[in-house]
Amino acid sequence: MRPSRRRTPRWARILLGAGLALVLVALAAVAGLRMLTDRYDRTVSREQLLDPGARKDDTELDGPLTYLLVGSDRRLGTTDESQRSDSILVVHVPAGLRRAYLISVPRDLLVDIPPGANGSPGGPDKINAAYERGGGGQGGVRLLSATLSRLTGLRFDGAGVVDFAGFRAVIDLLGGVRMCVDTEVRSIHTGAVFSPGCHRMDGGQALDYVRQRYDLPGGDYDRQHHQQQLLRAMMEQAGQTDLRRNPVKLDRVLRAVGGSLTVDTNGVPIEELLLALRDLPADALLGVQVPSAPQTIDEVSYVVLDDAVGGGLFAALRDDRVAEWATGNSRWVRPV
């Protein structure tokens, strides 16, 4: 720790904030920030989300940092054994904390799920079934982390679950986000048609759009990219929204962000994590697809890992060499 450098964090530069959500907003610095940070900290739910075998022994805040983020339709405290995780993201911040890689894990990825602590049997299945097999809730996220650790050899610095309904409120409080649609798509949830071009979307529209995968050229891969784009759109909107003159609205945004999260920071105080990530540039986000391809097995549609290239990605994550891997495998990497 360097007390002399503990200045007020510039919220407009923070994407990962507590580091643990599909999206975390950047906010303008304001007077009374410590008070607001304390209030935000108290709104965040905390659980032991990581399986012991998937957890790093110690987190060094100068990096590298690797987090597991899960998006769900339901807040973690609501147990639903029939629920599967809708979005799975591995966020890797290399040493120096000047770049972030957003690695989207296909939810249909065929993996070997270990036995659950609840007595559920292990075996091959789609990765988003790990949450269901673990019994939902905290047990489901733990089994998901154990599954990913077995697949990749990674240990995580923390994990988080974001409730999509809560983030809808955050987007609305920010005045919506600017999303650019590349291919026309009709929502299978609402019937809304998203036409090509850049549009201002409210929370409901944005979350509806980024969850579409049918009728898109890249299917689920396009859905993953659109979710990554939403991360940046929220960051940019928060940076453009002048909340310094409206502390009441800032407080509402902070509470909405905190209220949508359940986190496991591996013992690191949220404020220290915010400070460590305060200088992460907005243009430093790169989206990464896990090298894989769709495949039908016994009349069931899966996504199957490219063992050679995907294994190289996982090794690069373990060794903090993702930049080198990305240079040699550009087809799987794109700016967010």
Short mmCIF file of C-alpha atoms in Angstrom, two decimals:
data_model
loop_
_atom_site.label_atom_id
_atom_site.label_comp_id
_atom_site.label_asym_id
_atom_site.label_seq_id
_atom_site.Cartn_x
_atom_site.Cartn_y
_atom_site.Cartn_z
CA MET A 1 0.00 0.00 0.00
CA ARG A 2 1.15 3.55 -0.76
CA PRO A 3 -0.92 5.90 1.45
CA SER A 4 0.51 9.01 -0.18
CA ARG A 5 -1.04 7.98 -3.50
CA ARG A 6 -4.50 7.08 -2.20
CA ARG A 7 -6.31 9.81 -4.08
CA THR A 8 -9.99 9.97 -4.90
CA PRO A 9 -10.62 7.45 -7.70
CA ARG A 10 -11.77 8.82 -11.06
CA TRP A 11 -14.98 6.87 -11.48
CA ALA A 12 -15.18 7.82 -15.15
CA ARG A 13 -12.21 5.53 -15.79
CA ILE A 14 -13.54 2.49 -13.99
CA LEU A 15 -15.14 -0.32 -15.98
CA LEU A 16 -14.65 -3.22 -13.65
CA GLY A 17 -15.31 -1.24 -10.48
CA ALA A 18 -15.53 -3.99 -7.92
CA GLY A 19 -14.28 -6.03 -10.84
CA LEU A 20 -17.13 -8.45 -10.57
CA ALA A 21 -20.05 -7.97 -12.92
CA LEU A 22 -20.98 -8.36 -16.56
CA VAL A 23 -20.98 -4.58 -16.50
CA LEU A 24 -19.76 -2.08 -13.95
CA VAL A 25 -20.15 1.61 -14.54
CA ALA A 26 -17.66 4.43 -14.56
CA LEU A 27 -18.84 7.50 -12.66
CA ALA A 28 -17.57 11.08 -12.38
CA ALA A 29 -15.63 12.00 -9.23
CA VAL A 30 -17.71 13.98 -6.75
CA ALA A 31 -17.42 15.57 -3.34
CA GLY A 32 -18.18 13.17 -0.52
CA LEU A 33 -16.98 10.19 -2.55
CA ARG A 34 -15.87 8.21 0.48
CA MET A 35 -19.36 8.42 1.97
CA LEU A 36 -20.92 7.28 -1.31
CA THR A 37 -18.37 4.50 -1.68
CA ASP A 38 -19.23 3.26 1.81
CA ARG A 39 -22.95 3.30 1.00
CA TYR A 40 -22.31 1.46 -2.27
CA ASP A 41 -20.16 -1.09 -0.48
CA ARG A 42 -22.98 -1.89 1.93
CA THR A 43 -25.46 -2.58 -0.88
CA VAL A 44 -23.33 -5.35 -2.43
CA SER A 45 -24.15 -8.89 -1.32
CA ARG A 46 -21.20 -11.10 -0.45
CA GLU A 47 -20.95 -14.86 -0.76
CA GLN A 48 -18.22 -17.48 -1.04
CA LEU A 49 -18.85 -18.03 -4.75
CA LEU A 50 -15.64 -19.81 -5.72
CA ASP A 51 -14.95 -23.48 -5.18
CA PRO A 52 -11.85 -23.80 -2.95
CA GLY A 53 -9.96 -25.50 -5.76
CA ALA A 54 -10.78 -22.63 -8.15
CA ARG A 55 -9.62 -19.85 -5.82
CA LYS A 56 -6.20 -18.18 -5.79
CA ASP A 57 -4.40 -18.40 -2.46
CA ASP A 58 -3.74 -14.65 -2.52
CA THR A 59 -4.71 -11.70 -4.74
CA GLU A 60 -1.99 -9.21 -5.70
CA LEU A 61 -3.65 -5.96 -6.77
CA ASP A 62 -0.87 -5.00 -9.18
CA GLY A 63 -1.95 -7.95 -11.33
CA PRO A 64 -2.46 -10.11 -13.16
CA LEU A 65 -6.09 -10.40 -12.07
CA THR A 66 -8.61 -12.94 -13.31
CA TYR A 67 -12.31 -12.91 -12.40
CA LEU A 68 -15.29 -15.10 -13.18
CA LEU A 69 -18.48 -13.14 -13.93
CA VAL A 70 -21.89 -14.75 -14.34
CA GLY A 71 -25.05 -13.12 -15.65
CA SER A 72 -28.39 -14.40 -14.42
CA ASP A 73 -32.10 -13.58 -14.66
CA ARG A 74 -32.44 -14.01 -10.94
CA ARG A 75 -30.65 -12.58 -7.93
CA LEU A 76 -28.38 -15.13 -6.26
CA GLY A 77 -30.42 -15.33 -3.07
CA THR A 78 -33.29 -16.89 -5.04
CA THR A 79 -32.56 -20.59 -5.48
CA ASP A 80 -33.96 -22.18 -8.62
CA GLU A 81 -32.50 -25.54 -9.53
CA SER A 82 -33.94 -25.37 -13.05
CA GLN A 83 -32.07 -22.15 -13.81
CA ARG A 84 -28.96 -22.10 -15.98
CA SER A 85 -26.42 -19.29 -16.18
CA ASP A 86 -27.23 -17.05 -19.13
CA SER A 87 -23.80 -15.43 -19.58
CA ILE A 88 -20.32 -16.54 -18.49
CA LEU A 89 -17.38 -14.17 -18.76
CA VAL A 90 -13.74 -14.48 -17.70
CA VAL A 91 -12.15 -11.04 -17.23
CA HIS A 92 -8.35 -11.00 -17.33
CA VAL A 93 -6.40 -7.85 -16.43
CA PRO A 94 -2.64 -8.33 -17.09
CA ALA A 95 0.04 -7.05 -14.75
CA GLY A 96 0.16 -3.26 -14.87
CA LEU A 97 -3.67 -3.03 -15.07
CA ARG A 98 -3.70 -1.10 -18.35
CA ARG A 99 -5.73 -3.54 -20.49
CA ALA A 100 -8.63 -5.91 -19.92
CA TYR A 101 -9.52 -9.01 -21.92
CA LEU A 102 -13.20 -9.98 -21.85
CA ILE A 103 -13.31 -13.70 -22.61
CA SER A 104 -16.82 -14.93 -23.35
CA VAL A 105 -17.41 -18.61 -22.63
CA PRO A 106 -20.04 -20.17 -24.94
CA ARG A 107 -22.89 -21.37 -22.77
CA ASP A 108 -23.26 -24.52 -24.92
CA LEU A 109 -19.56 -25.42 -24.54
CA LEU A 110 -19.17 -29.17 -23.98
CA VAL A 111 -17.24 -29.72 -20.75
CA ASP A 112 -16.72 -32.33 -18.06
CA ILE A 113 -18.62 -31.12 -15.00
CA PRO A 114 -17.25 -32.49 -11.71
CA PRO A 115 -19.58 -33.97 -9.07
CA GLY A 116 -21.32 -31.31 -7.00
CA ALA A 117 -21.13 -30.85 -3.25
CA ASN A 118 -24.90 -31.45 -3.21
CA GLY A 119 -24.33 -35.01 -4.44
CA SER A 120 -25.06 -34.29 -8.10
CA PRO A 121 -23.19 -36.64 -10.44
CA GLY A 122 -20.44 -35.37 -12.67
CA GLY A 123 -20.16 -35.94 -16.38
CA PRO A 124 -20.20 -34.27 -19.79
CA ASP A 125 -22.75 -31.52 -20.42
CA LYS A 126 -23.09 -27.93 -21.59
CA ILE A 127 -21.20 -25.60 -19.29
CA ASN A 128 -24.26 -23.57 -18.37
CA ALA A 129 -25.72 -26.73 -16.83
CA ALA A 130 -23.13 -26.58 -14.04
CA TYR A 131 -25.22 -23.96 -12.21
CA GLU A 132 -28.27 -26.21 -12.33
CA ARG A 133 -26.34 -29.32 -11.27
CA GLY A 134 -24.88 -27.42 -8.32
CA GLY A 135 -28.38 -26.72 -7.05
CA GLY A 136 -28.55 -23.10 -8.14
CA GLY A 137 -27.54 -20.15 -5.96
CA GLN A 138 -24.16 -20.18 -4.28
CA GLY A 139 -23.67 -23.93 -4.86
CA GLY A 140 -24.36 -23.51 -8.56
CA VAL A 141 -21.74 -20.78 -8.99
CA ARG A 142 -19.21 -22.84 -7.03
CA LEU A 143 -19.71 -25.83 -9.31
CA LEU A 144 -19.44 -23.57 -12.36
CA SER A 145 -16.11 -22.20 -11.06
CA ALA A 146 -14.84 -25.72 -10.40
CA THR A 147 -15.86 -26.74 -13.92
CA LEU A 148 -14.00 -23.81 -15.48
CA SER A 149 -10.96 -24.39 -13.32
CA ARG A 150 -10.84 -28.04 -14.40
CA LEU A 151 -11.17 -27.01 -18.05
CA THR A 152 -8.65 -24.16 -18.05
CA GLY A 153 -6.29 -24.77 -15.15
CA LEU A 154 -7.08 -21.25 -13.91
CA ARG A 155 -7.55 -20.10 -10.35
CA PHE A 156 -9.62 -16.95 -9.91
CA ASP A 157 -9.07 -13.77 -7.90
CA GLY A 158 -12.78 -13.46 -7.36
CA ALA A 159 -16.21 -13.97 -8.85
CA GLY A 160 -19.46 -12.12 -9.21
CA VAL A 161 -23.04 -12.62 -10.26
CA VAL A 162 -25.04 -9.80 -11.81
CA ASP A 163 -28.81 -9.70 -11.80
CA PHE A 164 -29.93 -8.49 -15.24
CA ALA A 165 -33.07 -6.87 -13.84
CA GLY A 166 -30.95 -4.71 -11.55
CA PHE A 167 -28.70 -3.62 -14.38
CA ARG A 168 -31.70 -2.59 -16.42
CA ALA A 169 -32.32 0.04 -13.75
CA VAL A 170 -28.69 1.21 -13.91
CA ILE A 171 -28.90 1.78 -17.67
CA ASP A 172 -32.15 3.71 -17.29
CA LEU A 173 -30.64 5.91 -14.56
CA LEU A 174 -27.77 6.74 -16.89
CA GLY A 175 -30.21 7.84 -19.58
CA GLY A 176 -29.78 4.80 -21.79
CA VAL A 177 -26.81 3.67 -23.87
CA ARG A 178 -25.77 4.02 -27.52
CA MET A 179 -25.66 0.61 -29.19
CA CYS A 180 -24.72 0.01 -32.82
CA VAL A 181 -26.62 -2.83 -34.50
CA ASP A 182 -24.76 -4.56 -37.33
CA THR A 183 -27.40 -7.08 -38.44
CA GLU A 184 -31.19 -6.81 -38.24
CA VAL A 185 -32.62 -9.18 -35.66
CA ARG A 186 -36.06 -9.78 -34.18
CA SER A 187 -36.23 -10.46 -30.46
CA ILE A 188 -37.50 -13.92 -29.57
CA HIS A 189 -38.52 -12.49 -26.18
CA THR A 190 -40.45 -9.34 -27.08
CA GLY A 191 -40.86 -9.38 -30.86
CA ALA A 192 -39.01 -6.06 -31.16
CA VAL A 193 -36.99 -5.57 -34.35
CA PHE A 194 -33.49 -4.11 -34.01
CA SER A 195 -32.53 -2.47 -37.29
CA PRO A 196 -28.95 -1.77 -38.45
CA GLY A 197 -27.43 1.48 -37.28
CA CYS A 198 -26.64 3.17 -33.99
CA HIS A 199 -29.55 3.68 -31.59
CA ARG A 200 -30.17 5.02 -28.11
CA MET A 201 -31.53 2.10 -26.08
CA ASP A 202 -33.05 2.09 -22.64
CA GLY A 203 -32.29 -0.68 -20.17
CA GLY A 204 -34.97 -3.05 -21.38
CA GLN A 205 -34.07 -2.62 -25.04
CA ALA A 206 -30.32 -2.96 -24.49
CA LEU A 207 -30.59 -6.12 -22.41
CA ASP A 208 -33.10 -7.58 -24.86
CA TYR A 209 -30.77 -6.89 -27.78
CA VAL A 210 -27.62 -8.34 -26.25
CA ARG A 211 -29.37 -11.59 -25.39
CA GLN A 212 -30.37 -12.40 -28.97
CA ARG A 213 -28.52 -15.13 -30.84
CA TYR A 214 -30.99 -16.62 -33.32
CA ASP A 215 -30.96 -15.33 -36.91
CA LEU A 216 -27.54 -13.74 -36.38
CA PRO A 217 -24.70 -14.79 -38.74
CA GLY A 218 -22.46 -15.81 -35.86
CA GLY A 219 -25.20 -17.11 -33.59
CA ASP A 220 -24.07 -17.26 -29.98
CA TYR A 221 -20.67 -15.77 -30.89
CA ASP A 222 -22.43 -12.58 -32.04
CA ARG A 223 -24.45 -12.54 -28.80
CA GLN A 224 -21.20 -12.71 -26.82
CA HIS A 225 -19.75 -9.78 -28.78
CA HIS A 226 -22.88 -7.68 -28.27
CA GLN A 227 -22.68 -8.26 -24.52
CA GLN A 228 -19.06 -7.10 -24.60
CA GLN A 229 -20.16 -4.00 -26.53
CA LEU A 230 -22.72 -3.22 -23.82
CA LEU A 231 -19.90 -3.15 -21.25
CA ARG A 232 -18.17 -0.39 -23.15
CA ALA A 233 -21.39 1.47 -23.98
CA MET A 234 -22.24 1.69 -20.28
CA MET A 235 -18.74 2.81 -19.43
CA GLU A 236 -18.82 5.56 -22.05
CA GLN A 237 -22.30 6.73 -21.04
CA ALA A 238 -21.30 6.92 -17.40
CA GLY A 239 -18.25 8.97 -18.35
CA GLN A 240 -20.40 11.36 -20.39
CA THR A 241 -23.13 11.72 -17.76
CA ASP A 242 -22.32 14.66 -15.50
CA LEU A 243 -23.30 13.41 -12.07
CA ARG A 244 -21.01 15.74 -10.18
CA ARG A 245 -23.79 18.32 -9.92
CA ASN A 246 -26.39 15.73 -8.98
CA PRO A 247 -25.20 13.73 -5.96
CA VAL A 248 -28.71 12.39 -5.37
CA LYS A 249 -28.76 10.76 -8.80
CA LEU A 250 -25.19 9.52 -8.32
CA ASP A 251 -26.25 7.89 -5.08
CA ARG A 252 -29.18 6.21 -6.86
CA VAL A 253 -26.85 4.86 -9.56
CA LEU A 254 -24.39 3.54 -6.99
CA ARG A 255 -27.18 1.85 -5.08
CA ALA A 256 -28.58 0.30 -8.27
CA VAL A 257 -25.14 -1.03 -9.24
CA GLY A 258 -24.52 -2.45 -5.80
CA GLY A 259 -28.00 -3.89 -5.53
CA SER A 260 -27.54 -5.91 -8.70
CA LEU A 261 -24.36 -7.66 -7.54
CA THR A 262 -23.30 -10.60 -5.46
CA VAL A 263 -19.52 -10.74 -5.15
CA ASP A 264 -16.60 -12.75 -3.87
CA THR A 265 -13.46 -10.56 -3.83
CA ASN A 266 -11.17 -13.15 -2.26
CA GLY A 267 -10.86 -11.01 0.86
CA VAL A 268 -9.90 -7.78 -0.95
CA PRO A 269 -11.89 -4.70 0.19
CA ILE A 270 -13.97 -3.32 -2.68
CA GLU A 271 -12.55 0.17 -2.21
CA GLU A 272 -8.98 -1.11 -2.67
CA LEU A 273 -10.03 -2.91 -5.85
CA LEU A 274 -11.62 0.30 -7.15
CA LEU A 275 -8.41 2.21 -6.48
CA ALA A 276 -6.26 -0.41 -8.18
CA LEU A 277 -8.37 -0.30 -11.35
CA ARG A 278 -8.94 3.46 -11.42
CA ASP A 279 -6.63 4.13 -14.39
CA LEU A 280 -7.86 1.37 -16.68
CA PRO A 281 -8.47 3.21 -19.99
CA ALA A 282 -11.87 3.02 -21.66
CA ASP A 283 -10.28 2.02 -24.98
CA ALA A 284 -8.28 -0.82 -23.44
CA LEU A 285 -10.97 -3.50 -23.72
CA LEU A 286 -10.51 -6.45 -26.05
CA GLY A 287 -13.13 -9.12 -26.58
CA VAL A 288 -11.94 -12.71 -26.94
CA GLN A 289 -13.91 -15.70 -28.17
CA VAL A 290 -12.96 -19.08 -26.78
CA PRO A 291 -11.70 -20.96 -29.90
CA SER A 292 -14.47 -23.45 -30.61
CA ALA A 293 -17.07 -24.50 -33.16
CA PRO A 294 -20.69 -25.76 -33.13
CA GLN A 295 -21.13 -29.51 -33.36
CA THR A 296 -24.12 -31.85 -33.12
CA ILE A 297 -23.55 -34.93 -30.97
CA ASP A 298 -26.31 -37.53 -30.55
CA GLU A 299 -28.80 -35.01 -31.96
CA VAL A 300 -27.84 -32.39 -29.35
CA SER A 301 -26.24 -29.09 -30.38
CA TYR A 302 -23.01 -28.28 -28.54
CA VAL A 303 -20.04 -25.97 -28.92
CA VAL A 304 -16.79 -27.94 -28.93
CA LEU A 305 -13.45 -26.50 -27.84
CA ASP A 306 -10.58 -26.28 -30.35
CA ASP A 307 -8.13 -28.10 -28.09
CA ALA A 308 -4.96 -26.77 -29.73
CA VAL A 309 -5.87 -23.08 -30.00
CA GLY A 310 -8.16 -23.00 -26.97
CA GLY A 311 -5.57 -24.79 -24.87
CA GLY A 312 -3.07 -22.17 -25.93
CA LEU A 313 -5.42 -19.42 -24.75
CA PHE A 314 -5.82 -21.05 -21.35
CA ALA A 315 -2.05 -21.48 -21.00
CA ALA A 316 -1.58 -17.81 -21.92
CA LEU A 317 -4.10 -16.82 -19.25
CA ARG A 318 -2.28 -18.86 -16.62
CA ASP A 319 1.10 -17.38 -17.58
CA ASP A 320 -0.08 -13.77 -18.19
CA ARG A 321 0.83 -13.96 -21.89
CA VAL A 322 -2.57 -13.15 -23.38
CA ALA A 323 -1.22 -10.21 -25.43
CA GLU A 324 1.25 -12.55 -27.14
CA TRP A 325 -1.46 -15.15 -27.77
CA ALA A 326 -3.84 -12.50 -29.14
CA THR A 327 -1.23 -11.27 -31.64
CA GLY A 328 -0.88 -14.77 -33.08
CA ASN A 329 -4.62 -15.60 -33.01
CA SER A 330 -6.28 -12.40 -34.20
CA ARG A 331 -9.33 -14.17 -35.67
CA TRP A 332 -10.54 -14.80 -32.12
CA VAL A 333 -9.92 -11.25 -30.87
CA ARG A 334 -11.73 -8.00 -31.63
CA PRO A 335 -12.00 -4.56 -30.04
CA VAL A 336 -15.10 -4.07 -27.92
#
